[in-house]
Amino acid sequence: MSRPAQEGVFPDRKHIVICADDFGIDPAADEAILQLAGLGRLNATSCLAEGPGFSGHASALRASGLQLGLHLNFTESIGSTVVHMPVSALILKAWLRRLPAAQVDAQIARQLDAFEAALGGPPDFVDGHQHVHQFPVIRDALLRTLAQRYGGRLPWLRYTRTGQMNGVPMGLRVKAGIIGLLGARAFAGRARGMGFRMNRRFLGVYDFQGGRTVYAGLLQSWLAGAEDGDLMMCHPATRTIPGDEVGKQRRAEFDVLKSDEMAEWLAVNRLSLGSDPKWGLTP
């Protein structure tokens, strides 16, 4: 379906979302994301609404021009989070349907409340820290809550079905496939039935190893294979975050994303980072 051109969007290009996850987790991540937004290397950021730096950057986020989303958290002990555990334990409890439903509902509501209180409105989109939004129990509660709160203006949702991965090592393709198997199909089926929109396919999965050289190679592969409506996640920071499992790779991502080469890769692959939250999304 054709759409009119708008500022920052070109009809002869492929329109994708590049989303920096984890805004609010640490000042180093927040600084990197705002810098990359200013350079035009991102068009979305996914926010930990109870993170220590989130509310303090509300004005900068609103002025950034980014699509602003809730990064639903059930694995980090942040703010008033009640249900939090390592993702492996969460997967087990979710699939066995042993997560406390009332606490899951309350936790989703608290994080949406915190997002709205800081930014003055609902999120443009919702996804999950470590992809928890698509897990059983959590996905049902999330979709129900979003429909009740925002029935007239539903946020779009992250779909984790793997995009084109030519040039990506087999081990990383397997990891990306496993993430999709952890609930993408069931989540998308129910979400579509409720009228939610989603990105087309998902890019950016890797093992957070290898420094700048490895990340630059992977990024070129992802961008070369990106199609209209795809979403690529990233996790930049201006420095290493102490105790963070992603470690030094956050700085490597930041250095590559802010480079002149990144601008060239976007141009050569005819990729546009539009500002419209609905651009290129699929029902």
PDB file of C-alpha atoms in Angstrom:
ATOM      1  CA  MET A   1       0.000   0.000   0.000  1.00  0.00           C
ATOM      2  CA  SER A   2       1.451   3.364  -1.016  1.00  0.00           C
ATOM      3  CA  ARG A   3       1.930   6.122   1.556  1.00  0.00           C
ATOM      4  CA  PRO A   4       2.767   9.806   1.091  1.00  0.00           C
ATOM      5  CA  ALA A   5       6.356  10.871   1.559  1.00  0.00           C
ATOM      6  CA  GLN A   6       7.181  12.678   4.780  1.00  0.00           C
ATOM      7  CA  GLU A   7      10.141  14.378   6.384  1.00  0.00           C
ATOM      8  CA  GLY A   8      13.016  11.892   6.648  1.00  0.00           C
ATOM      9  CA  VAL A   9      11.181   9.244   4.611  1.00  0.00           C
ATOM     10  CA  PHE A  10      11.740   8.565   0.922  1.00  0.00           C
ATOM     11  CA  PRO A  11       9.451   6.451  -1.264  1.00  0.00           C
ATOM     12  CA  ASP A  12      12.334   4.910  -3.250  1.00  0.00           C
ATOM     13  CA  ARG A  13      14.061   3.525  -0.148  1.00  0.00           C
ATOM     14  CA  LYS A  14      13.498   0.734   2.335  1.00  0.00           C
ATOM     15  CA  HIS A  15      12.229   2.060   5.645  1.00  0.00           C
ATOM     16  CA  ILE A  16      13.537   0.271   8.706  1.00  0.00           C
ATOM     17  CA  VAL A  17      13.705   0.762  12.456  1.00  0.00           C
ATOM     18  CA  ILE A  18      17.058   0.778  14.225  1.00  0.00           C
ATOM     19  CA  CYS A  19      16.231   0.577  17.914  1.00  0.00           C
ATOM     20  CA  ALA A  20      18.700   1.046  20.759  1.00  0.00           C
ATOM     21  CA  ASP A  21      17.584  -1.063  23.689  1.00  0.00           C
ATOM     22  CA  ASP A  22      18.092  -0.403  27.414  1.00  0.00           C
ATOM     23  CA  PHE A  23      17.690   3.366  27.699  1.00  0.00           C
ATOM     24  CA  GLY A  24      17.720   4.100  31.424  1.00  0.00           C
ATOM     25  CA  ILE A  25      19.972   1.241  32.464  1.00  0.00           C
ATOM     26  CA  ASP A  26      23.060   3.436  32.931  1.00  0.00           C
ATOM     27  CA  PRO A  27      24.254   6.956  31.980  1.00  0.00           C
ATOM     28  CA  ALA A  28      26.723   5.425  29.508  1.00  0.00           C
ATOM     29  CA  ALA A  29      23.880   3.862  27.515  1.00  0.00           C
ATOM     30  CA  ASP A  30      21.714   6.977  27.752  1.00  0.00           C
ATOM     31  CA  GLU A  31      24.524   9.225  26.502  1.00  0.00           C
ATOM     32  CA  ALA A  32      25.289   6.932  23.571  1.00  0.00           C
ATOM     33  CA  ILE A  33      21.668   6.666  22.487  1.00  0.00           C
ATOM     34  CA  LEU A  34      21.086  10.423  22.555  1.00  0.00           C
ATOM     35  CA  GLN A  35      24.310  11.041  20.611  1.00  0.00           C
ATOM     36  CA  LEU A  36      23.369   8.479  17.966  1.00  0.00           C
ATOM     37  CA  ALA A  37      19.898   9.988  17.696  1.00  0.00           C
ATOM     38  CA  GLY A  38      21.509  13.352  16.962  1.00  0.00           C
ATOM     39  CA  LEU A  39      23.594  11.745  14.219  1.00  0.00           C
ATOM     40  CA  GLY A  40      20.550  10.124  12.641  1.00  0.00           C
ATOM     41  CA  ARG A  41      21.811   6.576  13.232  1.00  0.00           C
ATOM     42  CA  LEU A  42      18.744   5.492  15.230  1.00  0.00           C
ATOM     43  CA  ASN A  43      15.046   6.145  14.992  1.00  0.00           C
ATOM     44  CA  ALA A  44      13.852   4.365  18.147  1.00  0.00           C
ATOM     45  CA  THR A  45      14.889   3.558  21.668  1.00  0.00           C
ATOM     46  CA  SER A  46      13.373   1.045  24.051  1.00  0.00           C
ATOM     47  CA  CYS A  47      13.288   2.321  27.640  1.00  0.00           C
ATOM     48  CA  LEU A  48      13.564   0.638  31.014  1.00  0.00           C
ATOM     49  CA  ALA A  49      10.953   2.870  32.613  1.00  0.00           C
ATOM     50  CA  GLU A  50      12.110   2.120  36.148  1.00  0.00           C
ATOM     51  CA  GLY A  51      15.793   2.468  35.269  1.00  0.00           C
ATOM     52  CA  PRO A  52      17.842   4.995  37.262  1.00  0.00           C
ATOM     53  CA  GLY A  53      18.384   7.402  34.354  1.00  0.00           C
ATOM     54  CA  PHE A  54      15.070   7.225  32.540  1.00  0.00           C
ATOM     55  CA  SER A  55      12.909   9.951  34.051  1.00  0.00           C
ATOM     56  CA  GLY A  56      15.812  12.395  34.308  1.00  0.00           C
ATOM     57  CA  HIS A  57      16.241  12.298  30.538  1.00  0.00           C
ATOM     58  CA  ALA A  58      12.565  12.750  29.683  1.00  0.00           C
ATOM     59  CA  SER A  59      13.033  16.168  28.075  1.00  0.00           C
ATOM     60  CA  ALA A  60      15.977  14.970  25.977  1.00  0.00           C
ATOM     61  CA  LEU A  61      14.022  11.919  24.867  1.00  0.00           C
ATOM     62  CA  ARG A  62      11.013  13.979  23.822  1.00  0.00           C
ATOM     63  CA  ALA A  63      13.293  16.302  21.844  1.00  0.00           C
ATOM     64  CA  SER A  64      15.265  13.471  20.231  1.00  0.00           C
ATOM     65  CA  GLY A  65      12.784  12.695  17.469  1.00  0.00           C
ATOM     66  CA  LEU A  66      13.042   8.988  18.312  1.00  0.00           C
ATOM     67  CA  GLN A  67      10.150   6.591  18.570  1.00  0.00           C
ATOM     68  CA  LEU A  68       9.990   5.869  22.301  1.00  0.00           C
ATOM     69  CA  GLY A  69       9.070   2.427  23.560  1.00  0.00           C
ATOM     70  CA  LEU A  70       8.705   0.502  26.789  1.00  0.00           C
ATOM     71  CA  HIS A  71      11.364  -2.181  27.302  1.00  0.00           C
ATOM     72  CA  LEU A  72       9.322  -4.490  29.516  1.00  0.00           C
ATOM     73  CA  ASN A  73      11.487  -5.894  32.302  1.00  0.00           C
ATOM     74  CA  PHE A  74      11.161  -9.160  34.211  1.00  0.00           C
ATOM     75  CA  THR A  75      14.833 -10.126  34.507  1.00  0.00           C
ATOM     76  CA  GLU A  76      16.593  -7.147  36.154  1.00  0.00           C
ATOM     77  CA  SER A  77      16.180  -5.900  39.714  1.00  0.00           C
ATOM     78  CA  ILE A  78      15.356  -2.300  38.854  1.00  0.00           C
ATOM     79  CA  GLY A  79      13.093   0.111  40.719  1.00  0.00           C
ATOM     80  CA  SER A  80      10.004  -1.557  42.155  1.00  0.00           C
ATOM     81  CA  THR A  81      10.337  -4.708  40.059  1.00  0.00           C
ATOM     82  CA  VAL A  82       8.856  -7.615  42.053  1.00  0.00           C
ATOM     83  CA  VAL A  83       9.086 -10.480  39.567  1.00  0.00           C
ATOM     84  CA  HIS A  84      12.682 -10.693  38.361  1.00  0.00           C
ATOM     85  CA  MET A  85      14.940 -13.657  37.754  1.00  0.00           C
ATOM     86  CA  PRO A  86      17.560 -14.862  35.268  1.00  0.00           C
ATOM     87  CA  VAL A  87      16.042 -15.281  31.838  1.00  0.00           C
ATOM     88  CA  SER A  88      16.609 -19.059  31.891  1.00  0.00           C
ATOM     89  CA  ALA A  89      14.516 -19.371  35.069  1.00  0.00           C
ATOM     90  CA  LEU A  90      11.877 -17.039  33.660  1.00  0.00           C
ATOM     91  CA  ILE A  91      11.577 -19.140  30.503  1.00  0.00           C
ATOM     92  CA  LEU A  92      11.038 -22.289  32.585  1.00  0.00           C
ATOM     93  CA  LYS A  93       8.414 -20.718  34.852  1.00  0.00           C
ATOM     94  CA  ALA A  94       6.634 -19.066  31.941  1.00  0.00           C
ATOM     95  CA  TRP A  95       6.363 -22.292  29.940  1.00  0.00           C
ATOM     96  CA  LEU A  96       5.196 -24.199  32.998  1.00  0.00           C
ATOM     97  CA  ARG A  97       2.644 -21.401  33.620  1.00  0.00           C
ATOM     98  CA  ARG A  98       4.025 -20.875  37.131  1.00  0.00           C
ATOM     99  CA  LEU A  99       4.465 -17.115  37.012  1.00  0.00           C
ATOM    100  CA  PRO A 100       2.180 -15.290  39.485  1.00  0.00           C
ATOM    101  CA  ALA A 101      -0.468 -13.796  37.202  1.00  0.00           C
ATOM    102  CA  ALA A 102      -1.499 -10.991  39.539  1.00  0.00           C
ATOM    103  CA  GLN A 103       2.098  -9.864  40.043  1.00  0.00           C
ATOM    104  CA  VAL A 104       2.776 -10.025  36.303  1.00  0.00           C
ATOM    105  CA  ASP A 105      -0.263  -7.823  35.643  1.00  0.00           C
ATOM    106  CA  ALA A 106       0.804  -5.349  38.330  1.00  0.00           C
ATOM    107  CA  GLN A 107       4.385  -5.185  37.100  1.00  0.00           C
ATOM    108  CA  ILE A 108       3.311  -4.421  33.536  1.00  0.00           C
ATOM    109  CA  ALA A 109       0.965  -1.699  34.777  1.00  0.00           C
ATOM    110  CA  ARG A 110       3.662  -0.126  36.992  1.00  0.00           C
ATOM    111  CA  GLN A 111       6.134   0.081  34.140  1.00  0.00           C
ATOM    112  CA  LEU A 112       3.559   1.615  31.807  1.00  0.00           C
ATOM    113  CA  ASP A 113       2.616   4.077  34.571  1.00  0.00           C
ATOM    114  CA  ALA A 114       6.276   5.049  35.006  1.00  0.00           C
ATOM    115  CA  PHE A 115       6.710   5.528  31.255  1.00  0.00           C
ATOM    116  CA  GLU A 116       3.628   7.742  31.004  1.00  0.00           C
ATOM    117  CA  ALA A 117       4.540   9.750  34.102  1.00  0.00           C
ATOM    118  CA  ALA A 118       7.957  10.615  32.699  1.00  0.00           C
ATOM    119  CA  LEU A 119       7.059  11.231  29.056  1.00  0.00           C
ATOM    120  CA  GLY A 120       3.492  12.460  29.362  1.00  0.00           C
ATOM    121  CA  GLY A 121       1.924   9.873  27.094  1.00  0.00           C
ATOM    122  CA  PRO A 122       1.820   6.219  26.045  1.00  0.00           C
ATOM    123  CA  PRO A 123       4.700   4.399  24.360  1.00  0.00           C
ATOM    124  CA  ASP A 124       4.973   4.329  20.573  1.00  0.00           C
ATOM    125  CA  PHE A 125       5.850   0.646  20.848  1.00  0.00           C
ATOM    126  CA  VAL A 126       6.478  -2.108  23.393  1.00  0.00           C
ATOM    127  CA  ASP A 127       9.059  -4.879  23.459  1.00  0.00           C
ATOM    128  CA  GLY A 128      10.816  -6.873  26.173  1.00  0.00           C
ATOM    129  CA  HIS A 129      14.204  -6.873  27.840  1.00  0.00           C
ATOM    130  CA  GLN A 130      15.663 -10.233  26.773  1.00  0.00           C
ATOM    131  CA  HIS A 131      12.488 -10.655  24.671  1.00  0.00           C
ATOM    132  CA  VAL A 132      10.290 -11.443  27.673  1.00  0.00           C
ATOM    133  CA  HIS A 133       7.242  -9.802  26.063  1.00  0.00           C
ATOM    134  CA  GLN A 134       6.646 -12.914  23.947  1.00  0.00           C
ATOM    135  CA  PHE A 135       6.829 -15.476  26.762  1.00  0.00           C
ATOM    136  CA  PRO A 136       3.678 -17.336  27.895  1.00  0.00           C
ATOM    137  CA  VAL A 137       1.720 -15.667  30.719  1.00  0.00           C
ATOM    138  CA  ILE A 138       3.586 -12.383  30.154  1.00  0.00           C
ATOM    139  CA  ARG A 139       2.421 -12.024  26.543  1.00  0.00           C
ATOM    140  CA  ASP A 140      -1.217 -12.643  27.448  1.00  0.00           C
ATOM    141  CA  ALA A 141      -1.091 -10.120  30.280  1.00  0.00           C
ATOM    142  CA  LEU A 142       0.738  -7.582  28.134  1.00  0.00           C
ATOM    143  CA  LEU A 143      -1.643  -7.740  25.178  1.00  0.00           C
ATOM    144  CA  ARG A 144      -4.677  -7.582  27.452  1.00  0.00           C
ATOM    145  CA  THR A 145      -3.298  -4.591  29.369  1.00  0.00           C
ATOM    146  CA  LEU A 146      -2.303  -2.679  26.231  1.00  0.00           C
ATOM    147  CA  ALA A 147      -5.700  -3.243  24.647  1.00  0.00           C
ATOM    148  CA  GLN A 148      -7.466  -2.016  27.784  1.00  0.00           C
ATOM    149  CA  ARG A 149      -5.285   1.078  28.187  1.00  0.00           C
ATOM    150  CA  TYR A 150      -4.746   2.116  24.583  1.00  0.00           C
ATOM    151  CA  GLY A 151      -7.574   0.561  22.595  1.00  0.00           C
ATOM    152  CA  GLY A 152      -7.937   3.643  20.422  1.00  0.00           C
ATOM    153  CA  ARG A 153      -4.200   4.034  19.764  1.00  0.00           C
ATOM    154  CA  LEU A 154      -2.402   0.733  20.126  1.00  0.00           C
ATOM    155  CA  PRO A 155       1.396   0.800  20.297  1.00  0.00           C
ATOM    156  CA  TRP A 156       3.228  -1.365  17.793  1.00  0.00           C
ATOM    157  CA  LEU A 157       5.048  -4.455  19.015  1.00  0.00           C
ATOM    158  CA  ARG A 158       8.381  -6.147  18.423  1.00  0.00           C
ATOM    159  CA  TYR A 159       8.194  -9.343  16.378  1.00  0.00           C
ATOM    160  CA  THR A 160      11.303 -11.528  16.724  1.00  0.00           C
ATOM    161  CA  ARG A 161      10.999 -13.718  13.635  1.00  0.00           C
ATOM    162  CA  THR A 162      14.456 -13.773  12.054  1.00  0.00           C
ATOM    163  CA  GLY A 163      15.219 -11.568   9.074  1.00  0.00           C
ATOM    164  CA  GLN A 164      17.609 -12.272   6.216  1.00  0.00           C
ATOM    165  CA  MET A 165      21.007 -13.320   7.591  1.00  0.00           C
ATOM    166  CA  ASN A 166      23.280 -13.961   4.606  1.00  0.00           C
ATOM    167  CA  GLY A 167      26.879 -13.533   5.717  1.00  0.00           C
ATOM    168  CA  VAL A 168      26.067 -14.162   9.394  1.00  0.00           C
ATOM    169  CA  PRO A 169      27.810 -17.178  11.002  1.00  0.00           C
ATOM    170  CA  MET A 170      25.667 -20.266  11.511  1.00  0.00           C
ATOM    171  CA  GLY A 171      25.932 -20.157  15.298  1.00  0.00           C
ATOM    172  CA  LEU A 172      24.422 -16.692  15.376  1.00  0.00           C
ATOM    173  CA  ARG A 173      21.686 -17.738  12.967  1.00  0.00           C
ATOM    174  CA  VAL A 174      20.807 -20.538  15.374  1.00  0.00           C
ATOM    175  CA  LYS A 175      20.685 -18.099  18.313  1.00  0.00           C
ATOM    176  CA  ALA A 176      18.392 -15.778  16.356  1.00  0.00           C
ATOM    177  CA  GLY A 177      16.164 -18.719  15.473  1.00  0.00           C
ATOM    178  CA  ILE A 178      15.939 -19.809  19.107  1.00  0.00           C
ATOM    179  CA  ILE A 179      14.807 -16.335  20.162  1.00  0.00           C
ATOM    180  CA  GLY A 180      12.028 -16.574  17.605  1.00  0.00           C
ATOM    181  CA  LEU A 181      11.065 -20.036  18.838  1.00  0.00           C
ATOM    182  CA  LEU A 182      10.611 -18.673  22.355  1.00  0.00           C
ATOM    183  CA  GLY A 183       7.217 -17.323  21.450  1.00  0.00           C
ATOM    184  CA  ALA A 184       7.305 -15.177  18.312  1.00  0.00           C
ATOM    185  CA  ARG A 185       4.674 -17.102  16.374  1.00  0.00           C
ATOM    186  CA  ALA A 186       2.178 -17.396  19.217  1.00  0.00           C
ATOM    187  CA  PHE A 187       2.703 -13.778  20.226  1.00  0.00           C
ATOM    188  CA  ALA A 188       2.274 -12.475  16.690  1.00  0.00           C
ATOM    189  CA  GLY A 189      -0.810 -14.578  16.029  1.00  0.00           C
ATOM    190  CA  ARG A 190      -2.645 -13.281  19.050  1.00  0.00           C
ATOM    191  CA  ALA A 191      -1.404  -9.707  18.589  1.00  0.00           C
ATOM    192  CA  ARG A 192      -2.566  -9.546  14.976  1.00  0.00           C
ATOM    193  CA  GLY A 193      -5.949 -10.868  15.985  1.00  0.00           C
ATOM    194  CA  MET A 194      -6.263  -7.975  18.431  1.00  0.00           C
ATOM    195  CA  GLY A 195      -5.309  -5.340  15.861  1.00  0.00           C
ATOM    196  CA  PHE A 196      -1.686  -4.699  16.828  1.00  0.00           C
ATOM    197  CA  ARG A 197       0.940  -3.872  14.209  1.00  0.00           C
ATOM    198  CA  MET A 198       4.495  -5.210  14.242  1.00  0.00           C
ATOM    199  CA  ASN A 199       7.806  -4.911  12.468  1.00  0.00           C
ATOM    200  CA  ARG A 200       8.262  -7.264   9.507  1.00  0.00           C
ATOM    201  CA  ARG A 201      11.344  -9.215  10.644  1.00  0.00           C
ATOM    202  CA  PHE A 202      14.038  -8.922  13.327  1.00  0.00           C
ATOM    203  CA  LEU A 203      17.793  -8.299  13.004  1.00  0.00           C
ATOM    204  CA  GLY A 204      20.702  -7.600  15.355  1.00  0.00           C
ATOM    205  CA  VAL A 205      21.039 -10.883  17.258  1.00  0.00           C
ATOM    206  CA  TYR A 206      24.594 -11.984  18.056  1.00  0.00           C
ATOM    207  CA  ASP A 207      26.724 -13.165  20.985  1.00  0.00           C
ATOM    208  CA  PHE A 208      28.065  -9.737  22.059  1.00  0.00           C
ATOM    209  CA  GLN A 209      31.628 -10.765  21.322  1.00  0.00           C
ATOM    210  CA  GLY A 210      34.351  -9.703  18.921  1.00  0.00           C
ATOM    211  CA  GLY A 211      34.814  -5.967  19.366  1.00  0.00           C
ATOM    212  CA  ARG A 212      34.420  -3.375  16.645  1.00  0.00           C
ATOM    213  CA  THR A 213      35.680  -5.502  13.777  1.00  0.00           C
ATOM    214  CA  VAL A 214      33.181  -8.315  14.283  1.00  0.00           C
ATOM    215  CA  TYR A 215      30.297  -5.958  14.950  1.00  0.00           C
ATOM    216  CA  ALA A 216      31.056  -3.904  11.845  1.00  0.00           C
ATOM    217  CA  GLY A 217      30.979  -7.048   9.711  1.00  0.00           C
ATOM    218  CA  LEU A 218      27.702  -8.233  11.211  1.00  0.00           C
ATOM    219  CA  LEU A 219      26.142  -4.805  10.858  1.00  0.00           C
ATOM    220  CA  GLN A 220      26.996  -4.678   7.179  1.00  0.00           C
ATOM    221  CA  SER A 221      25.347  -8.091   6.691  1.00  0.00           C
ATOM    222  CA  TRP A 222      22.190  -7.089   8.566  1.00  0.00           C
ATOM    223  CA  LEU A 223      21.838  -3.828   6.674  1.00  0.00           C
ATOM    224  CA  ALA A 224      22.498  -5.481   3.323  1.00  0.00           C
ATOM    225  CA  GLY A 225      19.669  -7.934   3.962  1.00  0.00           C
ATOM    226  CA  ALA A 226      17.214  -5.517   5.567  1.00  0.00           C
ATOM    227  CA  GLU A 227      13.791  -5.179   3.949  1.00  0.00           C
ATOM    228  CA  ASP A 228      11.085  -2.560   4.271  1.00  0.00           C
ATOM    229  CA  GLY A 229       9.581  -2.733   7.763  1.00  0.00           C
ATOM    230  CA  ASP A 230      12.421  -4.692   9.389  1.00  0.00           C
ATOM    231  CA  LEU A 231      13.716  -3.824  12.851  1.00  0.00           C
ATOM    232  CA  MET A 232      17.321  -4.055  14.008  1.00  0.00           C
ATOM    233  CA  MET A 233      18.143  -3.860  17.712  1.00  0.00           C
ATOM    234  CA  CYS A 234      21.419  -2.560  19.141  1.00  0.00           C
ATOM    235  CA  HIS A 235      22.874  -1.937  22.611  1.00  0.00           C
ATOM    236  CA  PRO A 236      25.320   0.995  22.490  1.00  0.00           C
ATOM    237  CA  ALA A 237      27.063   2.744  25.384  1.00  0.00           C
ATOM    238  CA  THR A 238      29.870   5.294  25.572  1.00  0.00           C
ATOM    239  CA  ARG A 239      31.833   3.089  27.959  1.00  0.00           C
ATOM    240  CA  THR A 240      31.702  -0.309  29.639  1.00  0.00           C
ATOM    241  CA  ILE A 241      28.909  -0.638  32.187  1.00  0.00           C
ATOM    242  CA  PRO A 242      30.172  -2.347  35.385  1.00  0.00           C
ATOM    243  CA  GLY A 243      28.606  -5.743  35.997  1.00  0.00           C
ATOM    244  CA  ASP A 244      26.823  -5.715  32.655  1.00  0.00           C
ATOM    245  CA  GLU A 245      26.706  -9.027  30.788  1.00  0.00           C
ATOM    246  CA  VAL A 246      27.010  -7.296  27.425  1.00  0.00           C
ATOM    247  CA  GLY A 247      30.324  -5.899  28.675  1.00  0.00           C
ATOM    248  CA  LYS A 248      32.748  -4.069  26.425  1.00  0.00           C
ATOM    249  CA  GLN A 249      30.702  -4.801  23.328  1.00  0.00           C
ATOM    250  CA  ARG A 250      28.368  -1.915  24.091  1.00  0.00           C
ATOM    251  CA  ARG A 251      31.225   0.523  23.454  1.00  0.00           C
ATOM    252  CA  ALA A 252      32.177  -1.333  20.289  1.00  0.00           C
ATOM    253  CA  GLU A 253      28.621  -0.980  18.986  1.00  0.00           C
ATOM    254  CA  PHE A 254      28.609   2.732  19.770  1.00  0.00           C
ATOM    255  CA  ASP A 255      31.886   3.311  17.936  1.00  0.00           C
ATOM    256  CA  VAL A 256      30.666   1.499  14.814  1.00  0.00           C
ATOM    257  CA  LEU A 257      27.198   3.059  14.792  1.00  0.00           C
ATOM    258  CA  LYS A 258      28.556   6.605  15.064  1.00  0.00           C
ATOM    259  CA  SER A 259      31.187   6.073  12.344  1.00  0.00           C
ATOM    260  CA  ASP A 260      31.108   7.625   8.886  1.00  0.00           C
ATOM    261  CA  GLU A 261      30.996   4.089   7.487  1.00  0.00           C
ATOM    262  CA  MET A 262      27.604   3.536   9.110  1.00  0.00           C
ATOM    263  CA  ALA A 263      26.166   6.463   7.176  1.00  0.00           C
ATOM    264  CA  GLU A 264      27.636   5.008   3.987  1.00  0.00           C
ATOM    265  CA  TRP A 265      26.143   1.562   4.661  1.00  0.00           C
ATOM    266  CA  LEU A 266      22.691   3.072   5.138  1.00  0.00           C
ATOM    267  CA  ALA A 267      23.024   4.993   1.883  1.00  0.00           C
ATOM    268  CA  VAL A 268      24.407   2.167  -0.257  1.00  0.00           C
ATOM    269  CA  ASN A 269      21.631  -0.171   0.906  1.00  0.00           C
ATOM    270  CA  ARG A 270      18.960   2.479   0.253  1.00  0.00           C
ATOM    271  CA  LEU A 271      17.797   2.434   3.859  1.00  0.00           C
ATOM    272  CA  SER A 272      15.795   5.223   5.463  1.00  0.00           C
ATOM    273  CA  LEU A 273      15.129   5.697   9.167  1.00  0.00           C
ATOM    274  CA  GLY A 274      11.673   7.255   9.103  1.00  0.00           C
ATOM    275  CA  SER A 275      10.075   8.984  12.059  1.00  0.00           C
ATOM    276  CA  ASP A 276       6.542   7.659  11.618  1.00  0.00           C
ATOM    277  CA  PRO A 277       5.904   4.807  14.113  1.00  0.00           C
ATOM    278  CA  LYS A 278       3.589   3.099  11.615  1.00  0.00           C
ATOM    279  CA  TRP A 279       5.872   3.342   8.571  1.00  0.00           C
ATOM    280  CA  GLY A 280       6.539  -0.076   7.057  1.00  0.00           C
ATOM    281  CA  LEU A 281       4.862  -2.001   9.866  1.00  0.00           C
ATOM    282  CA  THR A 282       2.699  -5.000   9.038  1.00  0.00           C
ATOM    283  CA  PRO A 283      -0.756  -5.856  10.435  1.00  0.00           C
TER     284      PRO A 283
END
